[in-house]
Amino acid sequence: MADKERLDMFCYQCSQTYRGTGCTYKGTCGKEPTVARLQDNLLIATKGMAAYLYHARELGYTDTEIDAFLERVFYATFTQVNFDPQDLVGMAVEAGQMNVKTMKLLKKAHNETYGEPEPTKVQTGTIRGHGIIATGHGMKALEELLKQTEGTGINVYTHSELLPGHGYPGLRKYKHLAGNLGISWKDQKQLFSKHAVAILGTSNCVLLPKEEYRDRMYTTGPARLPGVTHIAGYDYTPVIEKAKSLAELGDEPGDYVLTTGFSKSAVLSLKDKLKQLVDAGKIRHFFLVGGCDSPLKKMEYYREFVQKLPQDTVVLTVGCGKFRFNDLGLGDIEGVPRLIDLGQCNDSIVAIEIAEGLAELFQVGLNELPLTIVMSWMEQKAVAILWSLFALGIKGIYLGPILPAWVNDDILKVLKDNYDLKLIGNSDDDLKEMLKGG
């Protein structure tokens, strides 16, 4: 699209919108484009936070301070309430702080309900028997499905962001939690067409289905798809009956085995070993490579990047972006895995707490650690996490695959000037720059 065709803004939330269609240059109310974009940014970040809050609430965990902040955000983006760009940036930083609190709340909910995750190997093939694939982020839905399928002869497979479920003792105890099929959310149509199983979509990241599997797909929780049966509550009898009616899967081993479930405790239990290896020069640098997967070609960068990392580096990862490279056999450094999967995107809080633990161990600030964050984003939750990192004062983050569309030159200048935000470029050049200081 030519520059002259780009929209400076888009707003149509009140009756005075330009020609009754939308304000695209400047609001009739006087709202400037940067203000409109900052309001969009604030709403996008808090939508991501709301997803985490939803899953915490499913397990009985709530926080009135977070609830009150969401009310403030919605009101601030109301017609003719807040025209102050500096205040809206400040609210975005506050959203990052609130999202840290939200992620901690969800971590507490998961850990107290299912136990703290433990490093666990996960098969990626199928075993003989009827099957159900659970996709999305809903651990509560996965737990209920496992309870109801126990003893039925049905095997349950996770997909995408439910892979970390295998690390929780309270979920792993179900012997028919058989493995993880496929990669991130974007392979659903191919994966679900390939395997004759019932499918349960538990949250966001469900795609409009192909006709060939629409009748064996179900949604639950916040997810809805046209022509797909939705199950309110947690009685998954229709899913189970559908699975029983389908042909059994065969024994088809996967091409690789994944490892997930590295909690804060699991990683920091190695702190003495990590310090020894860093002091001896055997670990030169840590990378946090994570976030959302995206269908954009530029996402190929992340696999290329991880493949090119020197043998004296360690990769921490979270979110479904890890499926770009989590099949790589990176080995270990004297028993310390070079690829450490911390879990779902909300488990970015685990990465933050590990970074804080390492900073204490080495007696430096977060920005002085031999650590670089290389982040991928697709949707709202990644935006909430990005602002959480900014709220913690973390600088020098590399972001891809593209710049968020609502970030104009004014906003980008603020992010670069205040947080030294960088956009991914060429993986060789980026890696050289990241390792320049060791």
XYZ file of C-alpha atoms in Angstrom, residues 10-374:
365
model
C -9.421 4.920 12.348
C -12.171 5.696 14.809
C -15.941 5.314 14.448
C -17.134 4.956 18.017
C -19.358 8.064 18.139
C -22.053 9.651 15.966
C -19.888 12.593 14.895
C -17.480 10.340 13.002
C -16.509 11.794 9.630
C -19.283 11.328 7.049
C -20.761 8.657 9.245
C -18.046 6.180 8.254
C -14.916 6.862 10.293
C -12.279 9.438 11.174
C -9.047 8.533 9.380
C -6.970 11.726 9.453
C -8.010 13.443 12.672
C -10.984 12.949 14.938
C -13.937 15.282 14.548
C -13.667 15.584 18.327
C -10.088 16.817 17.942
C -8.388 13.514 18.704
C -4.959 13.324 17.079
C -3.858 10.157 15.234
C -1.175 9.309 17.806
C -3.745 9.552 20.593
C -6.087 7.229 18.678
C -3.260 4.743 18.159
C -2.219 4.891 21.812
C -5.812 4.175 22.796
C -5.794 1.172 20.444
C -2.502 0.041 21.946
C -3.958 0.256 25.449
C -7.041 -1.753 24.501
C -4.976 -4.383 22.697
C -2.645 -4.849 25.678
C -5.505 -5.114 28.172
C -7.317 -7.633 25.962
C -4.243 -9.827 26.317
C -4.301 -9.359 30.071
C -8.003 -10.219 30.162
C -7.293 -13.611 28.565
C -4.927 -14.522 31.408
C -7.372 -13.164 33.955
C -10.132 -15.345 32.473
C -8.104 -18.539 32.921
C -7.159 -17.575 36.486
C -10.822 -16.917 37.283
C -11.717 -20.373 35.898
C -9.628 -21.816 38.712
C -11.094 -19.494 41.346
C -8.348 -16.840 41.435
C -9.254 -13.151 41.103
C -7.804 -9.735 41.895
C -9.950 -6.655 42.410
C -7.058 -4.263 41.696
C -6.640 -5.725 38.218
C -10.398 -5.602 37.640
C -10.468 -1.928 38.640
C -7.597 -1.144 36.271
C -9.477 -2.694 33.346
C -12.410 -0.393 34.124
C -10.085 2.616 34.047
C -8.644 1.558 30.700
C -12.027 1.119 29.067
C -13.209 4.484 30.368
C -9.997 6.227 29.231
C -10.702 5.157 25.637
C -14.312 6.349 25.811
C -15.386 9.268 23.609
C -13.940 12.604 24.769
C -12.268 11.413 27.955
C -8.488 11.277 27.495
C -6.678 13.263 24.810
C -3.269 13.203 26.573
C -0.666 11.080 24.734
C 1.804 11.137 27.635
C -0.840 9.883 30.030
C -1.832 7.112 27.600
C 1.802 5.978 27.397
C 1.880 5.997 31.194
C -1.270 3.900 31.278
C 0.335 1.426 28.858
C 3.272 1.060 31.248
C 0.785 0.594 34.087
C -0.947 -2.048 31.947
C 2.407 -3.806 31.770
C 2.665 -3.701 35.563
C -0.879 -5.032 35.905
C -0.104 -7.784 33.418
C 2.886 -8.856 35.535
C 0.464 -9.140 38.439
C -2.012 -11.027 36.247
C 0.598 -13.508 35.049
C 1.680 -14.090 38.647
C -1.955 -14.724 39.547
C -2.352 -17.278 36.766
C 0.941 -18.935 37.662
C -0.277 -19.243 41.261
C -3.597 -20.663 40.042
C -1.888 -23.260 37.860
C 0.769 -24.246 40.388
C -1.574 -24.506 43.366
C -4.096 -26.478 41.322
C -1.805 -28.789 39.342
C 1.573 -28.555 41.106
C 4.669 -26.726 39.937
C 5.781 -27.940 36.488
C 8.659 -30.397 36.209
C 10.853 -31.100 33.169
C 8.963 -33.725 31.192
C 9.593 -35.508 27.897
C 6.624 -35.485 25.529
C 6.054 -37.842 22.605
C 4.949 -36.361 19.277
C 3.395 -39.412 17.632
C 0.180 -41.379 18.073
C -0.536 -44.650 19.851
C -3.220 -47.185 19.003
C -6.679 -46.206 20.190
C -9.374 -43.568 19.886
C -8.187 -40.005 20.334
C -9.073 -36.419 21.215
C -6.896 -33.403 20.455
C -7.214 -30.459 22.865
C -5.959 -27.129 21.544
C -5.788 -23.608 22.961
C -4.690 -22.425 26.409
C -7.338 -23.815 28.779
C -5.698 -25.978 31.460
C -9.013 -26.246 33.317
C -10.688 -27.616 30.191
C -7.800 -30.050 29.656
C -8.069 -31.271 33.248
C -11.823 -31.864 32.971
C -11.359 -33.677 29.661
C -8.706 -35.934 31.204
C -10.945 -36.732 34.185
C -13.887 -37.654 31.976
C -11.869 -39.794 29.550
C -10.000 -41.760 32.197
C -10.674 -45.466 31.761
C -12.526 -45.024 28.458
C -9.680 -46.171 26.221
C -9.462 -42.713 24.666
C -6.048 -41.069 24.433
C -5.831 -37.289 24.824
C -3.269 -35.329 22.840
C -2.342 -31.701 23.357
C -1.739 -29.219 20.579
C 0.159 -25.925 20.516
C -0.114 -23.925 23.764
C -1.403 -26.915 25.739
C 1.957 -28.686 25.329
C 3.109 -27.278 28.724
C 0.220 -29.132 30.374
C 2.413 -32.237 30.308
C 4.753 -30.619 32.827
C 2.131 -30.244 35.586
C 2.085 -33.254 37.975
C -1.696 -32.908 38.391
C -2.218 -33.372 34.653
C 0.669 -35.689 33.869
C -0.730 -38.236 36.337
C -3.334 -39.170 33.733
C -1.655 -41.981 31.813
C -3.830 -41.421 28.751
C -2.334 -37.931 28.255
C -0.496 -39.465 25.349
C 1.573 -36.725 23.742
C 1.536 -33.555 21.679
C 0.560 -33.491 18.012
C 1.498 -30.805 15.528
C 3.149 -27.491 16.091
C 1.609 -24.078 16.746
C -1.951 -22.926 16.101
C -1.296 -22.284 12.419
C -1.103 -25.988 11.446
C -4.638 -26.799 12.658
C -6.288 -27.341 9.291
C -3.611 -29.733 8.128
C -3.290 -31.531 11.476
C -7.014 -31.891 12.186
C -7.643 -33.152 8.650
C -4.886 -35.734 8.996
C -6.027 -37.384 12.244
C -9.522 -38.887 12.598
C -10.074 -37.698 16.149
C -12.467 -35.470 18.054
C -11.138 -31.958 18.621
C -11.733 -29.579 21.523
C -10.863 -25.879 21.140
C -10.468 -24.402 24.607
C -9.643 -20.726 24.021
C -8.312 -18.316 21.430
C -6.124 -19.607 18.576
C -8.897 -21.703 17.012
C -9.166 -21.387 13.235
C -12.296 -21.537 11.106
C -12.544 -25.279 10.373
C -12.471 -27.151 7.100
C -15.672 -29.003 6.258
C -13.933 -32.362 6.502
C -13.586 -32.086 10.277
C -16.207 -29.512 11.269
C -18.558 -32.222 12.584
C -15.913 -33.620 14.938
C -14.755 -30.287 16.314
C -16.126 -28.723 19.497
C -15.471 -25.485 21.351
C -15.653 -24.648 25.033
C -15.017 -21.608 27.229
C -14.626 -18.366 25.271
C -14.106 -20.052 21.877
C -16.904 -20.107 19.277
C -16.880 -21.243 15.637
C -19.801 -21.147 13.163
C -21.336 -24.554 12.563
C -19.305 -26.088 15.411
C -20.979 -27.430 18.547
C -20.208 -25.297 21.584
C -20.133 -26.872 25.025
C -21.058 -24.523 27.860
C -19.497 -25.689 31.093
C -17.246 -28.715 31.331
C -19.382 -31.735 30.421
C -17.492 -33.124 27.439
C -19.703 -36.151 26.830
C -20.393 -35.146 23.179
C -16.644 -34.947 22.484
C -16.061 -38.325 24.098
C -18.911 -40.005 22.223
C -17.672 -38.565 18.942
C -14.154 -39.874 19.643
C -15.546 -43.356 20.320
C -17.437 -43.329 17.019
C -14.304 -42.652 14.960
C -11.719 -45.144 13.761
C -8.801 -45.821 16.073
C -5.441 -44.198 15.438
C -2.487 -46.429 14.751
C 0.932 -46.581 16.349
C 2.909 -43.855 14.578
C 5.974 -42.676 16.515
C 6.876 -39.015 16.181
C 10.041 -37.742 14.554
C 11.299 -36.222 17.798
C 10.607 -35.934 21.522
C 9.941 -32.551 23.133
C 10.835 -31.479 26.663
C 8.705 -28.962 28.535
C 7.957 -28.042 32.157
C 11.010 -26.038 33.234
C 9.673 -24.017 36.164
C 11.448 -21.268 38.070
C 12.440 -23.812 40.722
C 13.755 -26.278 38.147
C 15.967 -23.683 36.456
C 17.178 -21.877 39.569
C 18.018 -25.204 41.205
C 20.896 -25.112 38.714
C 22.023 -21.633 39.755
C 25.322 -22.745 41.281
C 26.090 -24.766 38.164
C 25.072 -21.849 35.937
C 27.327 -19.444 37.820
C 30.201 -21.886 37.591
C 29.725 -22.296 33.833
C 29.383 -18.557 33.243
C 32.441 -17.752 35.364
C 34.427 -20.414 33.482
C 33.380 -18.957 30.121
C 31.483 -22.109 29.162
C 28.183 -20.206 28.960
C 28.710 -16.908 27.213
C 25.157 -15.666 26.739
C 21.503 -16.443 27.450
C 18.716 -15.767 24.953
C 15.003 -15.588 25.639
C 13.495 -16.431 22.249
C 9.745 -16.617 22.513
C 6.299 -15.216 21.965
C 3.632 -15.951 19.375
C 3.969 -17.863 16.151
C 2.720 -16.128 13.015
C 2.151 -17.331 9.439
C 4.351 -14.545 8.059
C 7.430 -15.632 6.107
C 9.593 -13.419 8.315
C 8.975 -15.902 11.157
C 11.593 -18.134 9.494
C 14.064 -15.765 11.131
C 13.583 -17.390 14.548
C 14.598 -20.895 13.478
C 17.549 -19.528 11.508
C 18.569 -17.473 14.529
C 18.488 -20.389 16.975
C 20.316 -22.658 14.518
C 23.142 -20.125 14.261
C 23.664 -19.671 17.995
C 27.131 -20.642 19.249
C 27.455 -23.786 21.369
C 28.260 -21.709 24.469
C 24.791 -20.122 24.583
C 21.511 -21.167 26.246
C 17.983 -20.526 24.900
C 14.983 -19.990 27.174
C 11.636 -20.053 25.386
C 7.934 -19.471 26.045
C 4.782 -19.316 23.940
C 3.905 -21.018 20.675
C 6.713 -19.258 18.818
C 8.955 -22.032 20.175
C 7.458 -24.468 17.693
C 9.618 -22.776 15.079
C 12.690 -24.419 16.649
C 11.829 -26.676 19.606
C 12.463 -29.790 17.521
C 16.159 -28.885 17.220
C 18.559 -31.026 19.189
C 20.674 -28.332 20.815
C 22.235 -30.642 23.398
C 23.514 -29.410 26.743
C 26.438 -27.688 28.430
C 27.716 -30.018 31.134
C 24.177 -31.126 31.970
C 22.479 -27.752 31.490
C 20.036 -28.009 28.541
C 20.696 -25.480 25.792
C 16.955 -25.273 25.071
C 14.739 -24.659 28.106
C 10.966 -24.562 27.523
C 9.306 -22.521 30.268
C 5.728 -23.028 29.071
C 2.827 -20.996 27.703
C 3.056 -17.324 26.760
C 1.718 -16.376 30.211
C 4.723 -18.232 31.648
C 6.750 -15.241 30.543
C 6.437 -14.435 34.243
C 8.624 -17.499 34.895
C 11.211 -16.116 32.480
C 11.071 -12.764 34.274
C 11.528 -14.401 37.682
C 14.427 -16.487 36.381
C 16.069 -13.348 34.986
C 15.593 -11.639 38.350
C 17.114 -14.676 40.059
C 20.120 -14.619 37.728
C 20.542 -10.873 38.266
C 20.682 -11.488 42.012
C 23.078 -14.399 41.514
C 25.491 -12.311 39.454
C 24.796 -9.134 41.464
C 23.920 -7.032 38.438
C 20.831 -5.282 37.104
C 18.495 -6.966 34.623
C 19.948 -4.967 31.738
C 23.506 -5.939 32.712
C 22.846 -9.672 32.427
C 24.358 -11.574 29.468
C 20.776 -11.965 28.240
C 19.014 -10.832 25.070
C 15.275 -11.043 24.486
C 14.230 -11.900 20.923
